[in-house]
mmCIF file of C-alpha atoms and ligand atoms in Angstrom:
data_model
loop_
_atom_site.group_PDB
_atom_site.id
_atom_site.type_symbol
_atom_site.label_atom_id
_atom_site.label_comp_id
_atom_site.label_asym_id
_atom_site.label_seq_id
_atom_site.Cartn_x
_atom_site.Cartn_y
_atom_site.Cartn_z
ATOM 1 C CA MET A 1 0.000 0.000 0.000
ATOM 2 C CA CYS A 2 2.911 2.290 0.722
ATOM 3 C CA ILE A 3 4.353 0.865 -2.454
ATOM 4 C CA ALA A 4 5.683 3.405 -4.938
ATOM 5 C CA MET A 5 7.132 2.814 -8.395
ATOM 6 C CA PRO A 6 9.137 5.032 -10.747
ATOM 7 C CA ALA A 7 7.580 5.678 -14.164
ATOM 8 C CA GLU A 8 8.237 7.872 -17.180
ATOM 9 C CA VAL A 9 5.693 10.518 -18.161
ATOM 10 C CA LEU A 10 4.636 9.856 -21.775
ATOM 11 C CA GLU A 11 1.760 12.254 -22.163
ATOM 12 C CA ILE A 12 -0.032 14.937 -20.189
ATOM 13 C CA LYS A 13 -3.793 15.166 -20.629
ATOM 14 C CA GLU A 14 -6.362 17.681 -19.573
ATOM 15 C CA GLY A 15 -7.366 17.686 -15.914
ATOM 16 C CA ASN A 16 -3.972 16.887 -14.394
ATOM 17 C CA ILE A 17 -3.863 13.374 -15.798
ATOM 18 C CA GLY A 18 -0.682 11.835 -17.149
ATOM 19 C CA VAL A 19 -0.013 8.658 -19.062
ATOM 20 C CA VAL A 20 3.073 7.024 -17.594
ATOM 21 C CA ASP A 21 5.193 4.045 -18.526
ATOM 22 C CA PHE A 22 6.318 1.614 -15.814
ATOM 23 C CA GLY A 23 8.496 -0.321 -18.262
ATOM 24 C CA ASP A 24 6.067 -3.132 -18.974
ATOM 25 C CA LEU A 25 2.806 -1.350 -18.366
ATOM 26 C CA GLN A 26 1.301 2.012 -19.219
ATOM 27 C CA GLN A 27 -1.233 3.644 -16.982
ATOM 28 C CA GLU A 28 -3.031 6.911 -16.345
ATOM 29 C CA VAL A 29 -2.000 8.627 -13.118
ATOM 30 C CA ARG A 30 -2.967 11.849 -11.345
ATOM 31 C CA LEU A 31 -0.439 14.667 -11.534
ATOM 32 C CA ASP A 32 -1.991 16.962 -8.882
ATOM 33 C CA LEU A 33 1.029 16.769 -6.581
ATOM 34 C CA VAL A 34 3.895 17.428 -9.009
ATOM 35 C CA ASP A 35 4.816 19.809 -11.796
ATOM 36 C CA VAL A 36 6.300 17.661 -14.558
ATOM 37 C CA LYS A 37 6.992 17.600 -18.257
ATOM 38 C CA VAL A 38 6.774 14.774 -20.764
ATOM 39 C CA GLY A 39 9.932 12.633 -20.631
ATOM 40 C CA GLU A 40 10.502 13.210 -16.909
ATOM 41 C CA PHE A 41 10.293 10.466 -14.295
ATOM 42 C CA VAL A 42 7.959 10.389 -11.326
ATOM 43 C CA LEU A 43 7.432 8.163 -8.304
ATOM 44 C CA VAL A 44 3.876 6.758 -8.479
ATOM 45 C CA HIS A 45 1.876 5.705 -5.402
ATOM 46 C CA VAL A 46 -1.831 4.718 -5.254
ATOM 47 C CA GLY A 47 -2.394 6.186 -8.724
ATOM 48 C CA PHE A 48 -0.737 9.558 -8.040
ATOM 49 C CA ALA A 49 2.705 10.886 -8.956
ATOM 50 C CA ILE A 50 4.056 11.833 -5.522
ATOM 51 C CA GLN A 51 7.512 13.142 -6.431
ATOM 52 C CA ARG A 52 9.614 13.986 -9.464
ATOM 53 C CA LEU A 53 12.761 11.979 -10.120
ATOM 54 C CA SER A 54 15.693 12.516 -12.427
ATOM 55 C CA ARG A 55 15.863 10.203 -15.417
ATOM 56 C CA GLU A 56 18.786 8.164 -14.088
ATOM 57 C CA GLU A 57 17.115 7.756 -10.698
ATOM 58 C CA GLY A 58 13.995 6.586 -12.395
ATOM 59 C CA LEU A 59 15.640 3.981 -14.559
ATOM 60 C CA GLU A 60 17.968 2.765 -11.852
ATOM 61 C CA THR A 61 15.354 2.524 -9.162
ATOM 62 C CA ARG A 62 12.655 0.928 -11.276
ATOM 63 C CA GLU A 63 14.315 -2.465 -11.569
ATOM 64 C CA VAL A 64 14.905 -2.707 -7.804
ATOM 65 C CA PHE A 65 11.295 -1.980 -6.989
ATOM 66 C CA ARG A 66 10.053 -4.360 -9.602
ATOM 67 C CA GLN A 67 11.959 -7.216 -7.988
ATOM 68 C CA VAL A 68 10.932 -6.441 -4.438
ATOM 69 C CA TYR A 69 7.269 -5.918 -5.302
ATOM 70 C CA ALA A 70 6.982 -8.942 -7.570
ATOM 71 C CA ALA A 71 7.787 -11.032 -4.527
ATOM 72 C CA MET A 72 5.517 -9.080 -2.169
ATOM 73 C CA GLU A 73 2.502 -9.408 -4.456
ATOM 74 C CA GLU A 74 2.658 -13.219 -4.547
ATOM 75 C CA MET B 1 26.922 -8.045 -4.644
ATOM 76 C CA ALA B 2 30.557 -6.835 -4.823
ATOM 77 C CA VAL B 3 29.909 -3.420 -3.263
ATOM 78 C CA GLY B 4 27.675 -5.133 -0.757
ATOM 79 C CA LYS B 5 30.474 -7.492 0.249
ATOM 80 C CA GLU B 6 32.756 -4.581 1.039
ATOM 81 C CA ILE B 7 30.121 -2.789 3.105
ATOM 82 C CA LEU B 8 29.311 -6.029 4.877
ATOM 83 C CA ASP B 9 32.990 -6.614 5.751
ATOM 84 C CA THR B 10 33.246 -3.078 7.123
ATOM 85 C CA LEU B 11 30.070 -3.642 9.149
ATOM 86 C CA HIS B 12 31.516 -6.817 10.652
ATOM 87 C CA ALA B 13 34.645 -4.912 11.610
ATOM 88 C CA LEU B 14 32.701 -2.009 13.118
ATOM 89 C CA VAL B 15 30.001 -3.692 15.173
ATOM 90 C CA ASP B 16 31.730 -4.184 18.520
ATOM 91 C CA ARG B 17 28.646 -3.890 20.749
ATOM 92 C CA ASP B 18 24.944 -4.762 20.719
ATOM 93 C CA ILE B 19 23.171 -2.415 18.337
ATOM 94 C CA THR B 20 19.476 -2.428 17.499
ATOM 95 C CA LEU B 21 18.236 -0.422 14.530
ATOM 96 C CA MET B 22 14.596 -0.019 13.586
ATOM 97 C CA HIS B 23 13.154 0.557 10.145
ATOM 98 C CA ILE B 24 9.581 1.730 9.648
ATOM 99 C CA CYS B 25 8.739 0.525 6.181
ATOM 100 C CA GLY B 26 7.188 -2.594 4.696
ATOM 101 C CA THR B 27 9.231 -2.244 1.539
ATOM 102 C CA HIS B 28 12.420 -2.224 3.626
ATOM 103 C CA GLU B 29 11.265 -5.387 5.395
ATOM 104 C CA ALA B 30 10.542 -7.079 2.062
ATOM 105 C CA ALA B 31 13.929 -6.064 0.663
ATOM 106 C CA ILE B 32 15.734 -7.278 3.806
ATOM 107 C CA ALA B 33 13.878 -10.590 3.867
ATOM 108 C CA ARG B 34 14.262 -11.140 0.156
ATOM 109 C CA ALA B 35 18.045 -10.673 0.222
ATOM 110 C CA GLY B 36 18.323 -12.674 3.462
ATOM 111 C CA LEU B 37 20.261 -9.774 4.974
ATOM 112 C CA ARG B 38 19.629 -10.702 8.604
ATOM 113 C CA SER B 39 21.533 -13.963 8.202
ATOM 114 C CA VAL B 40 24.699 -12.247 6.958
ATOM 115 C CA LEU B 41 24.777 -9.299 9.372
ATOM 116 C CA PRO B 42 27.069 -9.262 12.403
ATOM 117 C CA GLU B 43 25.451 -11.191 15.234
ATOM 118 C CA ARG B 44 25.317 -8.175 17.522
ATOM 119 C CA LEU B 45 23.496 -5.998 14.979
ATOM 120 C CA LYS B 46 19.736 -6.430 15.190
ATOM 121 C CA ILE B 47 17.286 -5.000 12.658
ATOM 122 C CA VAL B 48 13.677 -4.752 13.787
ATOM 123 C CA MET B 49 10.612 -3.597 11.910
ATOM 124 C CA GLY B 50 8.584 -0.939 13.678
ATOM 125 C CA PRO B 51 5.106 0.421 12.932
ATOM 126 C CA GLY B 52 5.828 0.701 9.197
ATOM 127 C CA CYS B 53 2.664 -0.873 7.830
ATOM 128 C CA PRO B 54 -0.286 1.539 7.644
ATOM 129 C CA VAL B 55 -2.886 -1.220 7.464
ATOM 130 C CA CYS B 56 -1.341 -3.023 10.445
ATOM 131 C CA ILE B 57 -1.272 -0.015 12.754
ATOM 132 C CA THR B 58 -4.916 0.836 12.068
ATOM 133 C CA PRO B 59 -6.606 -0.153 15.335
ATOM 134 C CA GLN B 60 -9.465 -2.580 15.422
ATOM 135 C CA GLY B 61 -11.896 0.190 16.416
ATOM 136 C CA GLU B 62 -11.386 1.817 13.019
ATOM 137 C CA ILE B 63 -11.907 -1.484 11.186
ATOM 138 C CA ASP B 64 -15.123 -1.840 13.197
ATOM 139 C CA ALA B 65 -16.116 1.686 12.154
ATOM 140 C CA ALA B 66 -15.695 0.656 8.500
ATOM 141 C CA LEU B 67 -17.937 -2.339 9.211
ATOM 142 C CA ASP B 68 -20.497 -0.011 10.813
ATOM 143 C CA LEU B 69 -20.558 1.961 7.577
ATOM 144 C CA VAL B 70 -21.309 -1.257 5.666
ATOM 145 C CA GLU B 71 -24.271 -1.764 7.988
ATOM 146 C CA ARG B 72 -25.504 1.728 7.145
ATOM 147 C CA ASP B 73 -25.643 0.522 3.536
ATOM 148 C CA CYS B 74 -22.738 2.656 2.343
ATOM 149 C CA THR B 75 -20.614 1.572 -0.583
ATOM 150 C CA ILE B 76 -17.125 1.067 0.785
ATOM 151 C CA ALA B 77 -14.131 1.694 -1.427
ATOM 152 C CA THR B 78 -10.625 0.942 -0.202
ATOM 153 C CA TYR B 79 -7.276 -0.729 -0.836
ATOM 154 C CA GLY B 80 -7.173 -4.498 -1.280
ATOM 155 C CA ASP B 81 -4.842 -4.833 1.703
ATOM 156 C CA LEU B 82 -7.597 -3.841 4.101
ATOM 157 C CA LEU B 83 -10.272 -6.335 3.031
ATOM 158 C CA ARG B 84 -9.279 -9.275 5.162
ATOM 159 C CA VAL B 85 -8.178 -7.430 8.281
ATOM 160 C CA PRO B 86 -10.254 -8.926 11.085
ATOM 161 C CA GLY B 87 -12.576 -6.603 12.987
ATOM 162 C CA THR B 88 -14.667 -7.548 15.993
ATOM 163 C CA LYS B 89 -17.401 -8.960 13.755
ATOM 164 C CA GLY B 90 -15.659 -10.320 10.660
ATOM 165 C CA SER B 91 -13.872 -8.364 7.966
ATOM 166 C CA LEU B 92 -14.888 -6.105 5.094
ATOM 167 C CA GLU B 93 -14.493 -9.081 2.801
ATOM 168 C CA SER B 94 -16.854 -11.273 4.808
ATOM 169 C CA SER B 95 -19.325 -8.467 5.573
ATOM 170 C CA GLY B 96 -21.520 -9.144 2.562
ATOM 171 C CA GLY B 97 -21.744 -5.411 1.883
ATOM 172 C CA ASP B 98 -20.962 -3.415 -1.233
ATOM 173 C CA VAL B 99 -17.175 -3.298 -0.801
ATOM 174 C CA ARG B 100 -14.996 -2.358 -3.745
ATOM 175 C CA VAL B 101 -11.233 -2.406 -4.130
ATOM 176 C CA VAL B 102 -9.760 0.696 -5.715
ATOM 177 C CA GLN B 103 -6.261 1.737 -6.700
ATOM 178 C CA GLY B 104 -6.564 5.055 -4.902
ATOM 179 C CA ILE B 105 -8.989 7.671 -3.621
ATOM 180 C CA HIS B 106 -9.511 9.237 -7.075
ATOM 181 C CA LYS B 107 -11.139 6.008 -8.241
ATOM 182 C CA ALA B 108 -13.435 6.009 -5.221
ATOM 183 C CA ALA B 109 -14.508 9.563 -6.050
ATOM 184 C CA GLU B 110 -15.222 8.408 -9.613
ATOM 185 C CA ILE B 111 -17.593 5.765 -8.268
ATOM 186 C CA ALA B 112 -19.453 8.472 -6.329
ATOM 187 C CA ARG B 113 -19.713 10.561 -9.494
ATOM 188 C CA ARG B 114 -20.934 7.624 -11.587
ATOM 189 C CA GLU B 115 -23.414 6.385 -8.984
ATOM 190 C CA PRO B 116 -25.035 9.469 -7.438
ATOM 191 C CA ASP B 117 -27.638 7.320 -5.651
ATOM 192 C CA ARG B 118 -25.016 5.534 -3.598
ATOM 193 C CA GLU B 119 -23.265 6.894 -0.508
ATOM 194 C CA VAL B 120 -19.612 6.119 -1.165
ATOM 195 C CA VAL B 121 -17.086 6.048 1.685
ATOM 196 C CA PHE B 122 -13.370 5.680 1.078
ATOM 197 C CA ILE B 123 -11.515 4.021 3.970
ATOM 198 C CA SER B 124 -8.433 6.170 3.910
ATOM 199 C CA VAL B 125 -5.359 4.602 5.496
ATOM 200 C CA GLY B 126 -1.725 5.539 4.986
ATOM 201 C CA PHE B 127 1.196 7.604 6.158
ATOM 202 C CA GLU B 128 2.471 10.879 4.729
ATOM 203 C CA THR B 129 3.140 9.136 1.417
ATOM 204 C CA THR B 130 -0.587 8.710 0.884
ATOM 205 C CA ALA B 131 -2.259 11.623 2.687
ATOM 206 C CA PRO B 132 -1.385 14.204 -0.012
ATOM 207 C CA THR B 133 -3.238 12.126 -2.641
ATOM 208 C CA VAL B 134 -6.317 12.315 -0.426
ATOM 209 C CA ALA B 135 -5.853 16.042 0.091
ATOM 210 C CA ALA B 136 -5.621 16.670 -3.660
ATOM 211 C CA THR B 137 -8.830 14.714 -4.229
ATOM 212 C CA ILE B 138 -10.762 16.485 -1.463
ATOM 213 C CA LEU B 139 -9.629 19.835 -2.902
ATOM 214 C CA SER B 140 -11.080 18.808 -6.259
ATOM 215 C CA ARG B 141 -14.477 18.902 -4.497
ATOM 216 C CA PRO B 142 -15.938 15.438 -5.102
ATOM 217 C CA PRO B 143 -19.757 15.124 -5.064
ATOM 218 C CA GLU B 144 -21.762 15.211 -1.821
ATOM 219 C CA ASN B 145 -22.366 11.472 -1.754
ATOM 220 C CA PHE B 146 -18.633 10.968 -1.214
ATOM 221 C CA SER B 147 -16.790 10.946 2.100
ATOM 222 C CA ILE B 148 -13.753 9.395 3.759
ATOM 223 C CA LEU B 149 -13.026 7.614 7.014
ATOM 224 C CA SER B 150 -9.644 9.126 7.794
ATOM 225 C CA CYS B 151 -7.321 6.559 9.382
ATOM 226 C CA HIS B 152 -4.154 8.468 8.462
ATOM 227 C CA ARG B 153 -1.131 8.466 10.721
ATOM 228 C CA LEU B 154 2.107 10.446 10.853
ATOM 229 C CA VAL B 155 5.438 8.696 11.340
ATOM 230 C CA PRO B 156 7.483 11.150 13.488
ATOM 231 C CA PRO B 157 5.093 11.181 16.489
ATOM 232 C CA ALA B 158 5.312 7.362 16.670
ATOM 233 C CA MET B 159 9.100 7.608 16.604
ATOM 234 C CA ALA B 160 8.936 10.138 19.416
ATOM 235 C CA TRP B 161 6.781 7.707 21.416
ATOM 236 C CA LEU B 162 9.153 4.784 20.790
ATOM 237 C CA LEU B 163 12.163 6.850 21.833
ATOM 238 C CA GLY B 164 10.461 8.201 24.931
ATOM 239 C CA GLN B 165 9.276 4.793 25.985
ATOM 240 C CA GLY B 166 12.495 2.870 25.428
ATOM 241 C CA GLU B 167 11.211 -0.729 25.636
ATOM 242 C CA ALA B 168 12.782 -1.685 22.278
ATOM 243 C CA SER B 169 16.197 -0.194 23.281
ATOM 244 C CA LEU B 170 16.698 1.376 19.900
ATOM 245 C CA ASP B 171 20.088 2.758 18.915
ATOM 246 C CA GLY B 172 18.943 4.277 15.658
ATOM 247 C CA PHE B 173 16.499 4.318 12.762
ATOM 248 C CA LEU B 174 16.471 3.678 9.044
ATOM 249 C CA LEU B 175 13.946 6.254 7.902
ATOM 250 C CA PRO B 176 11.169 5.256 5.481
ATOM 251 C CA GLY B 177 12.255 6.202 1.962
ATOM 252 C CA HIS B 178 8.832 6.931 0.483
ATOM 253 C CA VAL B 179 7.513 8.903 3.418
ATOM 254 C CA CYS B 180 10.689 10.993 3.181
ATOM 255 C CA ALA B 181 10.353 11.328 -0.614
ATOM 256 C CA VAL B 182 7.233 13.376 0.135
ATOM 257 C CA MET B 183 8.042 14.944 3.503
ATOM 258 C CA GLY B 184 11.814 15.334 3.302
ATOM 259 C CA TYR B 185 13.724 14.686 6.518
ATOM 260 C CA GLU B 186 13.897 18.081 8.137
ATOM 261 C CA GLU B 187 11.321 17.199 10.791
ATOM 262 C CA TYR B 188 13.397 14.182 11.879
ATOM 263 C CA GLU B 189 16.346 16.355 12.816
ATOM 264 C CA ARG B 190 14.800 17.034 16.236
ATOM 265 C CA PHE B 191 15.318 13.425 17.347
ATOM 266 C CA PRO B 192 18.562 12.921 19.277
ATOM 267 C CA VAL B 193 19.276 9.525 17.735
ATOM 268 C CA PRO B 194 21.215 8.257 14.691
ATOM 269 C CA GLN B 195 18.973 8.228 11.610
ATOM 270 C CA VAL B 196 19.667 7.375 7.981
ATOM 271 C CA VAL B 197 17.279 7.657 5.045
ATOM 272 C CA ALA B 198 17.912 4.437 3.156
ATOM 273 C CA GLY B 199 17.013 3.107 -0.274
ATOM 274 C CA PHE B 200 15.749 -0.352 -1.158
ATOM 275 C CA GLU B 201 18.555 -2.293 -2.833
ATOM 276 C CA PRO B 202 20.462 -4.655 -0.563
ATOM 277 C CA GLU B 203 23.481 -2.391 -1.055
ATOM 278 C CA ASP B 204 21.402 0.692 -0.175
ATOM 279 C CA ILE B 205 20.200 -0.926 3.013
ATOM 280 C CA LEU B 206 23.669 -2.137 3.987
ATOM 281 C CA LEU B 207 25.016 1.349 3.368
ATOM 282 C CA GLY B 208 22.249 2.822 5.531
ATOM 283 C CA LEU B 209 23.069 0.351 8.310
ATOM 284 C CA LEU B 210 26.768 1.141 8.044
ATOM 285 C CA MET B 211 26.174 4.873 8.318
ATOM 286 C CA ALA B 212 23.919 4.386 11.323
ATOM 287 C CA VAL B 213 26.442 2.078 13.015
ATOM 288 C CA GLN B 214 29.170 4.646 12.473
ATOM 289 C CA GLN B 215 27.028 7.276 14.160
ATOM 290 C CA VAL B 216 26.364 4.948 17.097
ATOM 291 C CA ARG B 217 30.112 4.364 17.510
ATOM 292 C CA GLU B 218 30.851 8.066 17.333
ATOM 293 C CA GLY B 219 28.076 8.815 19.812
ATOM 294 C CA ALA B 220 26.687 11.156 17.169
ATOM 295 C CA HIS B 221 23.096 11.801 16.186
ATOM 296 C CA ARG B 222 22.177 13.360 12.897
ATOM 297 C CA VAL B 223 20.005 12.579 9.904
ATOM 298 C CA GLU B 224 22.039 11.290 6.972
ATOM 299 C CA ASN B 225 20.683 10.684 3.525
ATOM 300 C CA ALA B 226 21.842 7.452 1.903
ATOM 301 C CA TYR B 227 19.110 7.739 -0.724
ATOM 302 C CA PRO B 228 19.737 11.103 -2.415
ATOM 303 C CA ARG B 229 18.549 9.602 -5.704
ATOM 304 C CA VAL B 230 14.982 10.065 -4.492
ATOM 305 C CA VAL B 231 14.936 11.954 -1.186
ATOM 306 C CA THR B 232 15.766 15.606 -0.514
ATOM 307 C CA ARG B 233 15.763 17.469 2.791
ATOM 308 C CA GLU B 234 12.620 19.454 1.959
ATOM 309 C CA GLY B 235 10.712 16.718 0.090
ATOM 310 C CA ASN B 236 7.758 17.575 -2.157
ATOM 311 C CA VAL B 237 6.783 21.054 -1.006
ATOM 312 C CA LYS B 238 3.548 21.138 -2.998
ATOM 313 C CA ALA B 239 2.361 17.801 -1.616
ATOM 314 C CA LYS B 240 3.091 18.900 1.942
ATOM 315 C CA ARG B 241 1.242 22.172 1.459
ATOM 316 C CA LEU B 242 -1.881 20.427 0.113
ATOM 317 C CA MET B 243 -1.791 17.903 2.945
ATOM 318 C CA TYR B 244 -1.836 20.611 5.626
ATOM 319 C CA GLU B 245 -4.428 22.616 3.737
ATOM 320 C CA VAL B 246 -6.902 19.779 4.143
ATOM 321 C CA PHE B 247 -5.811 17.889 7.266
ATOM 322 C CA GLU B 248 -4.902 18.774 10.831
ATOM 323 C CA PRO B 249 -3.069 16.555 13.330
ATOM 324 C CA TYR B 250 -4.945 15.110 16.321
ATOM 325 C CA ASP B 251 -4.255 12.683 19.157
ATOM 326 C CA VAL B 252 -5.083 9.102 18.253
ATOM 327 C CA GLU B 253 -4.420 5.484 19.172
ATOM 328 C CA TRP B 254 -2.391 3.119 16.971
ATOM 329 C CA ARG B 255 -2.686 -0.652 17.059
ATOM 330 C CA GLY B 256 -0.142 -1.781 19.614
ATOM 331 C CA PHE B 257 0.308 1.768 20.907
ATOM 332 C CA PRO B 258 -1.638 4.001 23.247
ATOM 333 C CA VAL B 259 -2.965 7.383 22.128
ATOM 334 C CA ILE B 260 -0.006 9.212 20.582
ATOM 335 C CA PRO B 261 -0.239 13.016 20.622
ATOM 336 C CA ALA B 262 -0.734 14.706 17.227
ATOM 337 C CA SER B 263 -0.117 11.446 15.366
ATOM 338 C CA GLY B 264 -3.287 11.231 13.272
ATOM 339 C CA LEU B 265 -4.717 13.354 10.491
ATOM 340 C CA ARG B 266 -8.343 14.446 10.412
ATOM 341 C CA LEU B 267 -10.131 16.713 7.964
ATOM 342 C CA LYS B 268 -10.192 20.386 8.911
ATOM 343 C CA PRO B 269 -13.620 21.832 9.836
ATOM 344 C CA GLU B 270 -14.122 23.378 6.387
ATOM 345 C CA PHE B 271 -13.993 19.900 4.827
ATOM 346 C CA GLU B 272 -16.239 18.324 7.452
ATOM 347 C CA GLY B 273 -18.821 17.450 4.815
ATOM 348 C CA TYR B 274 -16.395 14.784 3.575
ATOM 349 C CA ASP B 275 -15.808 13.325 7.035
ATOM 350 C CA ALA B 276 -17.702 10.021 7.179
ATOM 351 C CA GLN B 277 -17.350 9.823 10.940
ATOM 352 C CA LYS B 278 -19.290 13.075 11.358
ATOM 353 C CA LYS B 279 -21.646 12.482 8.444
ATOM 354 C CA TYR B 280 -22.847 9.113 9.760
ATOM 355 C CA ASP B 281 -22.211 9.805 13.426
ATOM 356 C CA ILE B 282 -19.813 6.894 13.758
ATOM 357 C CA GLU B 283 -18.093 6.373 17.044
ATOM 358 C CA ILE B 284 -14.584 4.905 17.102
ATOM 359 C CA ARG B 285 -14.335 2.602 20.074
ATOM 360 C CA HIS B 286 -11.229 1.263 21.731
ATOM 361 C CA VAL B 287 -11.177 -2.524 21.460
ATOM 362 C CA ASP B 288 -9.105 -4.616 23.862
ATOM 363 C CA LYS B 289 -7.348 -7.497 22.222
ATOM 364 C CA HIS B 290 -8.222 -11.016 23.223
ATOM 365 C CA SER B 291 -6.450 -13.286 20.769
ATOM 366 C CA ALA B 292 -2.949 -14.716 21.060
ATOM 367 C CA CYS B 293 -1.870 -12.495 18.168
ATOM 368 C CA ILE B 294 1.225 -10.459 19.077
ATOM 369 C CA CYS B 295 0.998 -7.940 16.214
ATOM 370 C CA ASP B 296 1.087 -5.210 18.851
ATOM 371 C CA LYS B 297 4.548 -6.304 19.989
ATOM 372 C CA VAL B 298 5.756 -6.857 16.433
ATOM 373 C CA LEU B 299 4.720 -3.284 15.583
ATOM 374 C CA ARG B 300 6.610 -1.910 18.576
ATOM 375 C CA GLY B 301 9.755 -3.778 17.525
ATOM 376 C CA ILE B 302 9.930 -5.999 20.626
ATOM 377 C CA ALA B 303 8.882 -9.296 19.026
ATOM 378 C CA ARG B 304 9.518 -11.045 15.735
ATOM 379 C CA PRO B 305 6.762 -12.743 13.751
ATOM 380 C CA SER B 306 8.370 -16.118 14.490
ATOM 381 C CA ASP B 307 7.951 -15.429 18.231
ATOM 382 C CA CYS B 308 4.185 -15.745 17.736
ATOM 383 C CA LYS B 309 2.769 -19.158 18.607
ATOM 384 C CA LEU B 310 0.254 -18.858 15.801
ATOM 385 C CA PHE B 311 2.749 -17.896 13.087
ATOM 386 C CA GLY B 312 2.569 -20.204 10.082
ATOM 387 C CA LYS B 313 0.321 -22.651 11.948
ATOM 388 C CA VAL B 314 -3.060 -21.168 12.773
ATOM 389 C CA CYS B 315 -2.164 -17.834 11.196
ATOM 390 C CA THR B 316 -1.236 -17.881 7.503
ATOM 391 C CA PRO B 317 -1.943 -15.477 4.623
ATOM 392 C CA ARG B 318 -5.028 -17.589 3.824
ATOM 393 C CA THR B 319 -6.225 -17.652 7.415
ATOM 394 C CA PRO B 320 -4.884 -14.420 8.921
ATOM 395 C CA VAL B 321 -5.471 -13.840 12.619
ATOM 396 C CA GLY B 322 -3.920 -10.368 12.744
ATOM 397 C CA PRO B 323 -3.367 -7.562 10.239
ATOM 398 C CA CYS B 324 0.393 -8.207 10.066
ATOM 399 C CA MET B 325 -0.445 -11.409 8.176
ATOM 400 C CA VAL B 326 -2.889 -9.621 5.838
ATOM 401 C CA SER B 327 -1.095 -6.618 4.419
ATOM 402 C CA HIS B 328 1.665 -6.978 1.861
ATOM 403 C CA GLU B 329 3.634 -4.700 4.135
ATOM 404 C CA GLY B 330 2.987 -6.658 7.302
ATOM 405 C CA ALA B 331 6.046 -8.265 8.887
ATOM 406 C CA CYS B 332 4.263 -11.622 9.417
ATOM 407 C CA LYS B 333 3.105 -11.844 5.822
ATOM 408 C CA ILE B 334 6.590 -10.976 4.534
ATOM 409 C CA TRP B 335 8.341 -13.461 6.840
ATOM 410 C CA HIS B 336 5.850 -16.156 5.936
ATOM 411 C CA LEU B 337 6.513 -15.622 2.253
ATOM 412 C CA TYR B 338 10.277 -15.908 2.539
ATOM 413 C CA GLU B 339 10.340 -18.703 5.103
ATOM 414 C CA SER B 340 8.039 -20.873 3.062
ATOM 415 C CA ARG B 341 10.266 -20.252 0.063
ATOM 416 C CA ARG B 342 13.409 -21.237 1.839
ATOM 417 C CA ALA B 343 11.929 -24.339 3.386
HETATM 418 S S1 SF4 C 401 1.580 -14.446 13.028
HETATM 419 FE FE1 SF4 C 401 -0.588 -13.828 12.890
HETATM 420 S S2 SF4 C 401 -1.341 -13.960 14.951
HETATM 421 FE FE2 SF4 C 401 0.897 -13.924 15.099
HETATM 422 S S3 SF4 C 401 1.463 -11.790 15.315
HETATM 423 FE FE3 SF4 C 401 1.499 -12.208 13.144
HETATM 424 S S4 SF4 C 401 -0.556 -11.643 12.431
HETATM 425 FE FE4 SF4 C 401 -0.669 -11.820 14.667
#
């Protein structure tokens, strides 16, 4: 529940909605809490981007989370 | 784990006394258990999990309040992790009511918009990572048939309680990475104890432990950031501002803890219309525990899941007795997962 995952912002739609890419999955998330541009990375939690990340952080961190969460979700 | 090996060797050389460090984060626990870190650490270095699972620290009285709302024929929307947490009379899952799992509060508000004839209540648990998402949604003025049961808690007041109380003899803390991503770590600087914000790779965690151990040896106490990739001192300023625009702190009980001053978040008076407790006149009662479940001790860092007589026998993820076996972030659930894998 406190789980958060880095994702890349692919598109910004009307109403503070962004389409983000988690690497293997694309999803719409709320952007109310961050000011971001397309191509930037964000940390996503319960359907909201909660913080902006640099590109390297995003890519580096994503794999770690994926492994930890894959196990937790079993 | 070449870097890890070096850090680990240094740790073994440095730990020359009994040191207990607490982390407050389910993702840390999962990362530690997954990498089997406890088995390779110096014997005198103990890592305990504290109250780092929002679902687990939600007291039974608040689960019962959610069940009361089912009885009032409300549609309940919440996170999947909460469904099987036992209340006094069953769980949300077994309640037979209209209970729906949502990804987050925005989806619950959508239900209220789509189904104006239903009273929709979002059971809102979570630490500072989650509260800003709730604040943003409330500020978007959802329809009148929408409200929340606020079960939010703040991490620093619980740390203050643990430090004041001393039963877990803690020498330092690994601070929760995602809470700090939002809040920063400025407010932790008031605690006179070694603290390190740590990331989630085995190397990150080892580095965090090493930095904390060094502080313990020096007799120092400061907040160090071993996770600058994601965490800054000030955090997400916008998220913090929205959170305090909508919520105010109040004194509240945690599971396993007494009432901790200013440790909960409730809606400010101007958002009262969204407060399910007021709207439906729901009373939150204190419930004494009667089962052999020791979740309370696990959450205070003075017992391990394997110390529980029920662990893995009566209490399993399929037949959970306490919330620590229900939530993905609960210590019992995480230990059960990795023990059954190793066996
Ligand atoms: S194993 Fe089950 S009964 Fe024991 S402390 Fe954990 S959740 Fe409670």
